[in-house]
Amino acid sequence: MTDADDIRPRHDDPAQAPAQAPAPDLAPAPGTRAALKTIPAYKPGLPPTSRPGVTAYKMSSNENPFPPLPGVLERAHAAADGANRYPDMFCTRLAQRLADDLGVPTDDVIIGTGSSGVLMQTVLATCEEGDEVVYAWRSFEAYPIMVGITGARSVQVPVDQRGRHDLTAMAEAMGPRTRLALVCTPNNPTGPVVAHQEVLDFLRAVPDHVLVVIDEAYVEFIRDPAAARGLDLYRSHPNVMVLRTFSKAYGLAGLRVGYGVAHAPVSTAIRKTAVPFGVSTVAQEAALASLDERPALLARVEELVVERGRLVAALREQGWRPPETQANFVWLATGARTEEIAAELSAQGLSVRPFAGEGIRCSVDVPDANAALVAALRAFAPGR
Ligand SMILES: *Cc1c(COP(=O)(O)O)cnc(C)c1O
């Protein structure tokens, strides 16, 4: 590279150089908003470090350990042939298919780049600087980031000792600036669902102009008959929206496709905040093909639910007291030992998601992985 090729700004002329660089942790990067300074960066679950002789498992992101469902990759590969063209921006066939399956109007279905994509669109569609978003904490770590991006304020209501939402306190936390409430059920990372009746009571206390999002990313794994049924709540309440994804039970996390269901005035607004053509044809086709494989999907989910039961039982046997999980992960309140334990698990090829000082979230995986996790945790077990 010659000097002429170097397009980086140069400061050989002292008059051009910034006289005094502001402290890097205080100055906004050129052109960027001050609000971004305080937003935490998303920490993705790490892949395991592979070591000779040790089978490594990634139990850090609640992904599906199984590959995409039968026939899905063939449809995805075929769709890639048309990669020179933009995708169908409205995801017409997928929206229609989901609407038929769920028994809702097509116009109410919003397809996005994962349900996080739909949630980001939703926050952008509802919140301005100074508005408030109420949600439980600890919950999905993307929430504070998305709220912060808009300049809105997070009102975090602590989960109880058993990792459950306190919906009474959440209703009480609403103020005149509240635009949005997020209800994560099952709650990531703690695991419990909210009860249907509890949400009905909550909705009675929430003003009609507040949009309530029921985040059901793990809905396929729920076995508790008292759990909130997001779609029923959406049907009976114009201010309720449901979020679902192909990333977890369907095993398509890498293709980025999820959806929301919201009543037409809300869904129309939310569609406007999308990045155009975000959901690729490959993702749309893979999602459609996955919906054709419902029996195979249910069989896999059931396998993971059975494994969840065995994993939780084995952990209880060691003296752990994980909160009641209805998802494909389990939460261990490891407190001050969190990072030490996560490091040891990592050394044994098991990558989990530690939250420093609080606890560890472990995804339910195949039997060998779960057995390795139980064996590795024995040394740290609180005892019975
Ligand atoms: C994984 C997850 C999502 C969505 O993930 P996408 O891959 O963006 O669909 C949404 N909410 C919660 C609580 C999750 O754990």
CSV table of C-alpha atoms and ligand atoms in Angstrom, one decimal:
chain,number,residue,atom,x,y,z
A,1,MET,CA,0.0,0.0,0.0
A,2,THR,CA,1.4,3.4,-1.0
A,3,ASP,CA,0.7,6.6,1.0
A,4,ALA,CA,-1.7,7.6,-1.7
A,5,ASP,CA,-3.8,4.5,-1.0
A,6,ASP,CA,-4.0,5.3,2.7
A,7,ILE,CA,-7.4,6.9,3.1
A,8,ARG,CA,-7.1,7.1,6.9
A,9,PRO,CA,-7.1,10.6,8.3
A,10,ARG,CA,-3.6,11.9,8.9
A,11,HIS,CA,-2.4,14.4,11.4
A,12,ASP,CA,1.1,15.2,10.3
A,13,ASP,CA,0.1,18.8,10.3
A,14,PRO,CA,-0.1,19.7,14.0
A,15,ALA,CA,-2.7,22.4,13.1
A,16,GLN,CA,-5.0,19.6,11.9
A,17,ALA,CA,-4.5,17.3,14.8
A,18,PRO,CA,-7.1,17.4,17.6
A,19,ALA,CA,-5.6,19.7,20.2
A,20,GLN,CA,-6.5,17.4,23.1
A,21,ALA,CA,-8.3,14.1,22.6
A,22,PRO,CA,-11.1,13.8,25.1
A,23,ALA,CA,-11.0,10.8,27.5
A,24,PRO,CA,-12.0,7.8,25.3
A,25,ASP,CA,-14.6,6.6,27.8
A,26,LEU,CA,-16.4,9.9,28.0
A,27,ALA,CA,-16.4,11.2,24.4
A,28,PRO,CA,-19.0,9.9,22.0
A,29,ALA,CA,-17.4,8.4,18.8
A,30,PRO,CA,-17.7,10.9,15.9
A,31,GLY,CA,-21.3,11.5,15.0
A,32,THR,CA,-22.8,9.0,17.5
A,33,ARG,CA,-25.4,9.6,20.1
A,34,ALA,CA,-24.5,10.0,23.8
A,35,ALA,CA,-27.2,7.5,24.7
A,36,LEU,CA,-25.1,4.7,23.3
A,37,LYS,CA,-22.3,5.3,25.9
A,38,THR,CA,-24.4,3.7,28.6
A,39,ILE,CA,-25.8,0.8,26.6
A,40,PRO,CA,-24.2,-2.6,27.5
A,41,ALA,CA,-22.9,-4.6,24.5
A,42,TYR,CA,-24.7,-7.9,23.9
A,43,LYS,CA,-22.6,-10.9,25.1
A,44,PRO,CA,-23.2,-13.9,22.9
A,45,GLY,CA,-22.8,-17.3,24.4
A,46,LEU,CA,-19.3,-18.5,23.7
A,47,PRO,CA,-18.4,-21.6,21.7
A,48,PRO,CA,-16.6,-24.3,23.7
A,49,THR,CA,-12.8,-24.4,23.5
A,50,SER,CA,-12.0,-27.8,21.9
A,51,ARG,CA,-9.2,-29.8,23.5
A,52,PRO,CA,-7.8,-33.2,22.4
A,53,GLY,CA,-9.6,-36.1,24.0
A,54,VAL,CA,-12.5,-33.9,25.3
A,55,THR,CA,-15.9,-33.7,23.6
A,56,ALA,CA,-16.9,-30.1,23.6
A,57,TYR,CA,-20.5,-28.9,23.9
A,58,LYS,CA,-22.0,-25.5,23.4
A,59,MET,CA,-24.6,-25.0,26.1
A,60,SER,CA,-24.4,-21.3,26.2
A,61,SER,CA,-27.1,-20.0,23.8
A,62,ASN,CA,-30.2,-22.1,24.2
A,63,GLU,CA,-29.8,-23.4,20.6
A,64,ASN,CA,-31.2,-26.6,19.4
A,65,PRO,CA,-28.5,-29.3,19.5
A,66,PHE,CA,-30.2,-31.1,16.6
A,67,PRO,CA,-29.7,-30.0,12.9
A,68,PRO,CA,-32.5,-28.3,11.0
A,69,LEU,CA,-35.6,-30.6,10.4
A,70,PRO,CA,-35.7,-33.1,7.5
A,71,GLY,CA,-35.9,-31.6,4.1
A,72,VAL,CA,-35.3,-28.0,5.4
A,73,LEU,CA,-31.7,-27.7,4.1
A,74,GLU,CA,-32.7,-28.9,0.6
A,75,ARG,CA,-35.3,-26.2,0.4
A,76,ALA,CA,-32.9,-23.6,1.8
A,77,HIS,CA,-30.2,-24.7,-0.7
A,78,ALA,CA,-32.7,-24.4,-3.6
A,79,ALA,CA,-33.7,-20.9,-2.4
A,80,ALA,CA,-30.0,-19.9,-2.5
A,81,ASP,CA,-30.0,-20.3,-6.3
A,82,GLY,CA,-31.9,-17.0,-6.5
A,83,ALA,CA,-29.5,-15.1,-4.3
A,84,ASN,CA,-28.9,-12.4,-7.0
A,85,ARG,CA,-32.5,-11.2,-6.3
A,86,TYR,CA,-33.9,-9.4,-3.3
A,87,PRO,CA,-36.2,-11.6,-1.2
A,88,ASP,CA,-40.0,-11.0,-0.9
A,89,MET,CA,-39.9,-8.1,1.4
A,90,PHE,CA,-43.3,-8.9,2.9
A,91,CYS,CA,-42.6,-12.6,3.4
A,92,THR,CA,-46.0,-13.2,1.8
A,93,ARG,CA,-46.1,-17.0,1.8
A,94,LEU,CA,-44.7,-17.4,5.3
A,95,ALA,CA,-47.0,-14.8,6.8
A,96,GLN,CA,-50.0,-16.4,5.1
A,97,ARG,CA,-48.9,-19.8,6.3
A,98,LEU,CA,-48.4,-18.7,9.9
A,99,ALA,CA,-51.7,-16.8,9.8
A,100,ASP,CA,-53.5,-20.0,8.7
A,101,ASP,CA,-51.7,-22.2,11.2
A,102,LEU,CA,-52.4,-19.8,14.1
A,103,GLY,CA,-55.9,-18.7,13.0
A,104,VAL,CA,-55.1,-15.0,12.9
A,105,PRO,CA,-55.4,-12.4,10.1
A,106,THR,CA,-52.4,-12.3,7.8
A,107,ASP,CA,-52.1,-8.6,8.4
A,108,ASP,CA,-51.4,-9.3,12.1
A,109,VAL,CA,-48.3,-11.3,11.4
A,110,ILE,CA,-44.9,-9.5,11.3
A,111,ILE,CA,-42.0,-11.5,10.1
A,112,GLY,CA,-38.5,-10.3,11.1
A,113,THR,CA,-34.9,-11.1,11.4
A,114,GLY,CA,-35.4,-13.4,14.4
A,115,SER,CA,-37.9,-12.4,17.1
A,116,SER,CA,-35.2,-10.0,18.4
A,117,GLY,CA,-35.5,-8.2,15.0
A,118,VAL,CA,-39.2,-7.9,15.5
A,119,LEU,CA,-38.7,-6.7,19.1
A,120,MET,CA,-36.2,-4.0,18.0
A,121,GLN,CA,-38.8,-2.9,15.4
A,122,THR,CA,-41.4,-2.8,18.1
A,123,VAL,CA,-39.3,-0.7,20.5
A,124,LEU,CA,-38.5,1.7,17.6
A,125,ALA,CA,-42.2,1.9,16.7
A,126,THR,CA,-43.3,2.7,20.3
A,127,CYS,CA,-40.6,4.5,22.2
A,128,GLU,CA,-39.0,7.9,22.0
A,129,GLU,CA,-36.4,9.6,24.1
A,130,GLY,CA,-37.6,9.7,27.7
A,131,ASP,CA,-40.3,7.1,27.4
A,132,GLU,CA,-40.3,4.1,29.7
A,133,VAL,CA,-40.3,0.3,29.1
A,134,VAL,CA,-41.2,-2.0,32.0
A,135,TYR,CA,-39.9,-5.5,32.2
A,136,ALA,CA,-38.7,-8.0,34.7
A,137,TRP,CA,-35.0,-8.3,35.6
A,138,ARG,CA,-33.0,-10.4,35.3
A,139,SER,CA,-34.5,-11.3,31.9
A,140,PHE,CA,-33.4,-11.4,28.2
A,141,GLU,CA,-30.2,-9.4,28.0
A,142,ALA,CA,-31.2,-7.9,24.7
A,143,TYR,CA,-34.0,-5.9,26.4
A,144,PRO,CA,-32.0,-3.1,28.0
A,145,ILE,CA,-29.9,-2.7,24.8
A,146,MET,CA,-32.9,-2.3,22.6
A,147,VAL,CA,-34.6,0.1,25.0
A,148,GLY,CA,-31.4,2.1,25.4
A,149,ILE,CA,-31.0,2.4,21.6
A,150,THR,CA,-34.1,4.5,21.3
A,151,GLY,CA,-33.2,6.7,24.2
A,152,ALA,CA,-36.1,5.3,26.3
A,153,ARG,CA,-35.6,4.3,29.9
A,154,SER,CA,-35.7,0.7,31.3
A,155,VAL,CA,-37.8,0.2,34.4
A,156,GLN,CA,-36.6,-3.1,35.6
A,157,VAL,CA,-38.7,-5.0,38.2
A,158,PRO,CA,-36.8,-7.7,40.1
A,159,VAL,CA,-37.9,-11.3,39.6
A,160,ASP,CA,-38.7,-13.1,42.9
A,161,GLN,CA,-36.5,-15.6,44.7
A,162,ARG,CA,-37.7,-18.3,42.4
A,163,GLY,CA,-36.9,-16.4,39.2
A,164,ARG,CA,-40.5,-15.5,38.5
A,165,HIS,CA,-42.0,-12.2,37.2
A,166,ASP,CA,-43.6,-10.0,39.8
A,167,LEU,CA,-46.5,-8.8,37.7
A,168,THR,CA,-48.1,-6.9,40.5
A,169,ALA,CA,-45.0,-4.9,41.0
A,170,MET,CA,-44.7,-4.5,37.2
A,171,ALA,CA,-48.2,-3.0,37.0
A,172,GLU,CA,-47.3,-0.7,39.9
A,173,ALA,CA,-44.2,0.4,38.1
A,174,MET,CA,-46.1,1.9,35.1
A,175,GLY,CA,-46.1,5.7,34.8
A,176,PRO,CA,-47.3,8.3,32.4
A,177,ARG,CA,-44.3,7.7,30.1
A,178,THR,CA,-44.7,3.9,29.9
A,179,ARG,CA,-45.2,2.8,26.3
A,180,LEU,CA,-44.3,-0.8,26.5
A,181,ALA,CA,-44.2,-3.8,28.9
A,182,LEU,CA,-42.2,-6.9,28.1
A,183,VAL,CA,-43.3,-10.3,29.6
A,184,CYS,CA,-40.8,-13.1,28.9
A,185,THR,CA,-42.4,-16.5,29.4
A,186,PRO,CA,-40.6,-18.8,30.0
A,187,ASN,CA,-38.2,-16.2,31.4
A,188,ASN,CA,-34.7,-16.2,29.9
A,189,PRO,CA,-32.4,-16.9,31.9
A,190,THR,CA,-34.3,-18.1,35.0
A,191,GLY,CA,-36.8,-20.5,33.3
A,192,PRO,CA,-40.3,-20.1,34.9
A,193,VAL,CA,-43.4,-19.2,33.0
A,194,VAL,CA,-46.0,-16.6,34.1
A,195,ALA,CA,-49.5,-18.1,34.8
A,196,HIS,CA,-52.3,-17.2,32.3
A,197,GLN,CA,-54.5,-15.9,35.1
A,198,GLU,CA,-51.7,-13.7,36.4
A,199,VAL,CA,-51.3,-12.0,33.1
A,200,LEU,CA,-55.1,-11.5,32.8
A,201,ASP,CA,-55.0,-9.7,36.2
A,202,PHE,CA,-51.9,-7.7,35.0
A,203,LEU,CA,-53.7,-6.6,31.9
A,204,ARG,CA,-56.6,-5.3,33.9
A,205,ALA,CA,-54.2,-3.0,35.7
A,206,VAL,CA,-52.3,-1.9,32.5
A,207,PRO,CA,-53.5,1.2,30.7
A,208,ASP,CA,-54.9,0.5,27.2
A,209,HIS,CA,-52.3,2.7,25.5
A,210,VAL,CA,-49.4,0.5,26.8
A,211,LEU,CA,-48.4,-2.3,24.4
A,212,VAL,CA,-47.7,-5.5,26.3
A,213,VAL,CA,-45.3,-7.9,24.5
A,214,ILE,CA,-45.5,-11.6,25.5
A,215,ASP,CA,-42.1,-13.0,24.5
A,216,GLU,CA,-42.7,-16.7,23.8
A,217,ALA,CA,-39.3,-17.7,22.3
A,218,TYR,CA,-39.5,-21.0,24.1
A,219,VAL,CA,-43.2,-21.7,23.9
A,220,GLU,CA,-42.8,-25.2,22.3
A,221,PHE,CA,-41.1,-26.4,25.5
A,222,ILE,CA,-43.8,-25.4,27.9
A,223,ARG,CA,-45.6,-28.3,29.6
A,224,ASP,CA,-47.3,-26.4,32.5
A,225,PRO,CA,-51.0,-26.3,31.7
A,226,ALA,CA,-51.4,-23.0,33.8
A,227,ALA,CA,-48.8,-21.2,31.7
A,228,ALA,CA,-49.8,-18.0,29.9
A,229,ARG,CA,-51.2,-18.6,26.4
A,230,GLY,CA,-50.0,-15.5,24.5
A,231,LEU,CA,-52.2,-15.9,21.4
A,232,ASP,CA,-55.4,-16.1,23.6
A,233,LEU,CA,-54.3,-12.9,25.3
A,234,TYR,CA,-53.7,-11.3,22.0
A,235,ARG,CA,-57.2,-12.3,20.8
A,236,SER,CA,-58.9,-10.8,23.8
A,237,HIS,CA,-56.7,-7.6,24.2
A,238,PRO,CA,-56.0,-5.1,21.4
A,239,ASN,CA,-52.8,-4.0,23.3
A,240,VAL,CA,-51.2,-7.5,23.5
A,241,MET,CA,-48.6,-8.7,21.0
A,242,VAL,CA,-46.9,-12.1,20.9
A,243,LEU,CA,-43.3,-12.9,19.8
A,244,ARG,CA,-42.1,-16.2,18.6
A,245,THR,CA,-39.1,-17.6,16.8
A,246,PHE,CA,-37.7,-20.3,14.5
A,247,SER,CA,-34.4,-20.0,16.4
A,248,LYS,CA,-34.9,-22.3,19.3
A,249,ALA,CA,-37.3,-25.3,18.9
A,250,TYR,CA,-37.1,-25.2,15.1
A,251,GLY,CA,-33.3,-25.2,15.1
A,252,LEU,CA,-32.9,-22.3,12.7
A,253,ALA,CA,-31.0,-19.8,14.9
A,254,GLY,CA,-28.4,-19.2,12.2
A,255,LEU,CA,-30.9,-18.1,9.5
A,256,ARG,CA,-32.5,-15.2,11.5
A,257,VAL,CA,-36.3,-15.6,11.2
A,258,GLY,CA,-39.0,-15.0,13.8
A,259,TYR,CA,-42.3,-13.3,14.0
A,260,GLY,CA,-44.7,-11.2,16.0
A,261,VAL,CA,-48.5,-11.3,16.1
A,262,ALA,CA,-50.2,-8.0,16.8
A,263,HIS,CA,-53.5,-6.3,15.9
A,264,ALA,CA,-53.5,-4.4,12.7
A,265,PRO,CA,-52.9,-0.8,13.7
A,266,VAL,CA,-49.9,-1.9,15.8
A,267,SER,CA,-48.6,-4.4,13.2
A,268,THR,CA,-48.7,-1.8,10.4
A,269,ALA,CA,-46.6,0.6,12.5
A,270,ILE,CA,-44.1,-2.1,13.4
A,271,ARG,CA,-43.6,-3.1,9.8
A,272,LYS,CA,-42.5,0.4,9.0
A,273,THR,CA,-39.4,0.2,11.2
A,274,ALA,CA,-37.9,-2.8,9.5
A,275,VAL,CA,-34.6,-2.8,7.6
A,276,PRO,CA,-35.9,-3.5,4.1
A,277,PHE,CA,-35.4,-7.1,2.8
A,278,GLY,CA,-34.0,-8.3,6.1
A,279,VAL,CA,-35.4,-11.8,6.0
A,280,SER,CA,-33.6,-13.7,3.2
A,281,THR,CA,-35.4,-16.1,0.8
A,282,VAL,CA,-33.3,-18.9,2.3
A,283,ALA,CA,-34.7,-18.1,5.7
A,284,GLN,CA,-38.3,-17.7,4.5
A,285,GLU,CA,-38.1,-21.1,2.6
A,286,ALA,CA,-36.4,-22.8,5.6
A,287,ALA,CA,-39.2,-21.6,7.9
A,288,LEU,CA,-41.9,-22.7,5.5
A,289,ALA,CA,-40.3,-26.2,5.1
A,290,SER,CA,-39.9,-26.4,8.9
A,291,LEU,CA,-43.6,-25.8,9.4
A,292,ASP,CA,-44.3,-28.8,7.1
A,293,GLU,CA,-42.3,-31.0,9.6
A,294,ARG,CA,-44.5,-30.5,12.6
A,295,PRO,CA,-44.5,-34.2,13.8
A,296,ALA,CA,-40.6,-34.3,13.6
A,297,LEU,CA,-40.5,-31.0,15.4
A,298,LEU,CA,-42.7,-32.2,18.2
A,299,ALA,CA,-40.7,-35.4,18.6
A,300,ARG,CA,-37.5,-33.5,19.0
A,301,VAL,CA,-38.9,-31.0,21.4
A,302,GLU,CA,-40.3,-33.9,23.5
A,303,GLU,CA,-36.8,-35.5,23.6
A,304,LEU,CA,-35.4,-32.2,24.9
A,305,VAL,CA,-38.2,-31.9,27.5
A,306,VAL,CA,-37.5,-35.4,28.7
A,307,GLU,CA,-33.8,-34.5,28.9
A,308,ARG,CA,-34.7,-31.3,30.8
A,309,GLY,CA,-36.5,-33.4,33.4
A,310,ARG,CA,-33.6,-35.7,33.8
A,311,LEU,CA,-31.0,-32.9,34.0
A,312,VAL,CA,-33.1,-31.0,36.6
A,313,ALA,CA,-33.6,-34.2,38.7
A,314,ALA,CA,-29.8,-34.9,38.6
A,315,LEU,CA,-29.0,-31.4,39.7
A,316,ARG,CA,-31.5,-31.5,42.5
A,317,GLU,CA,-29.9,-34.8,43.6
A,318,GLN,CA,-26.7,-32.9,44.0
A,319,GLY,CA,-28.4,-30.3,46.1
A,320,TRP,CA,-28.9,-27.5,43.5
A,321,ARG,CA,-32.2,-25.7,43.7
A,322,PRO,CA,-32.8,-24.5,40.1
A,323,PRO,CA,-36.0,-22.5,39.6
A,324,GLU,CA,-38.9,-24.4,37.8
A,325,THR,CA,-37.8,-24.3,34.1
A,326,GLN,CA,-40.3,-24.6,31.3
A,327,ALA,CA,-37.6,-23.8,28.6
A,328,ASN,CA,-34.6,-25.6,27.1
A,329,PHE,CA,-32.3,-24.3,29.8
A,330,VAL,CA,-31.7,-24.3,33.5
A,331,TRP,CA,-30.5,-21.6,35.8
A,332,LEU,CA,-28.1,-22.2,38.7
A,333,ALA,CA,-27.7,-19.4,41.2
A,334,THR,CA,-23.9,-19.7,41.6
A,335,GLY,CA,-23.5,-16.2,43.0
A,336,ALA,CA,-19.9,-15.2,43.8
A,337,ARG,CA,-18.5,-18.5,42.4
A,338,THR,CA,-20.1,-18.0,39.0
A,339,GLU,CA,-17.0,-17.2,37.0
A,340,GLU,CA,-14.9,-19.8,38.8
A,341,ILE,CA,-17.4,-22.5,38.0
A,342,ALA,CA,-17.9,-21.3,34.4
A,343,ALA,CA,-14.1,-21.4,33.9
A,344,GLU,CA,-13.9,-25.0,35.2
A,345,LEU,CA,-16.8,-26.1,33.0
A,346,SER,CA,-15.1,-24.4,30.0
A,347,ALA,CA,-11.9,-26.3,30.8
A,348,GLN,CA,-13.9,-29.5,30.6
A,349,GLY,CA,-15.2,-28.5,27.2
A,350,LEU,CA,-18.6,-27.2,28.4
A,351,SER,CA,-19.5,-23.7,27.4
A,352,VAL,CA,-22.3,-22.2,29.5
A,353,ARG,CA,-23.6,-18.6,29.9
A,354,PRO,CA,-22.3,-17.1,33.1
A,355,PHE,CA,-23.8,-13.8,34.5
A,356,ALA,CA,-21.0,-12.6,36.8
A,357,GLY,CA,-22.0,-12.6,40.5
A,358,GLU,CA,-25.4,-14.0,39.8
A,359,GLY,CA,-25.6,-17.4,38.1
A,360,ILE,CA,-25.1,-19.7,35.2
A,361,ARG,CA,-27.6,-20.6,32.4
A,362,CYS,CA,-27.0,-24.0,30.9
A,363,SER,CA,-28.9,-25.1,27.7
A,364,VAL,CA,-30.4,-28.6,27.7
A,365,ASP,CA,-28.5,-30.6,25.2
A,366,VAL,CA,-28.1,-34.2,24.1
A,367,PRO,CA,-27.8,-36.9,26.9
A,368,ASP,CA,-24.0,-37.1,26.8
A,369,ALA,CA,-23.6,-33.3,27.1
A,370,ASN,CA,-26.1,-33.2,30.0
A,371,ALA,CA,-24.3,-36.1,31.7
A,372,ALA,CA,-20.9,-34.3,31.3
A,373,LEU,CA,-22.4,-31.1,32.8
A,374,VAL,CA,-23.8,-32.9,35.8
A,375,ALA,CA,-20.5,-34.7,36.4
A,376,ALA,CA,-18.6,-31.4,36.1
A,377,LEU,CA,-20.9,-29.6,38.5
A,378,ARG,CA,-20.6,-32.2,41.2
A,379,ALA,CA,-17.5,-30.6,42.6
A,380,PHE,CA,-19.4,-27.3,43.2
A,381,ALA,CA,-22.8,-28.7,44.3
A,382,PRO,CA,-24.2,-27.1,47.5
A,383,GLY,CA,-24.9,-30.6,48.9
A,384,ARG,CA,-28.2,-32.0,50.1
B,1,LIG,C1,-33.5,-16.4,21.9
B,1,LIG,C2,-34.5,-15.4,22.4
B,1,LIG,C3,-35.2,-14.6,21.5
B,1,LIG,C4,-35.0,-14.5,20.1
B,1,LIG,O1,-34.1,-14.9,19.4
B,1,LIG,P1,-34.1,-14.7,17.8
B,1,LIG,O2,-33.0,-15.7,17.4
B,1,LIG,O3,-33.8,-13.3,17.5
B,1,LIG,O4,-35.4,-15.1,17.3
B,1,LIG,C5,-36.2,-13.8,22.0
B,1,LIG,N1,-36.5,-13.7,23.3
B,1,LIG,C6,-35.9,-14.5,24.1
B,1,LIG,C7,-36.3,-14.4,25.6
B,1,LIG,C8,-34.9,-15.4,23.7
B,1,LIG,O5,-34.2,-16.1,24.7
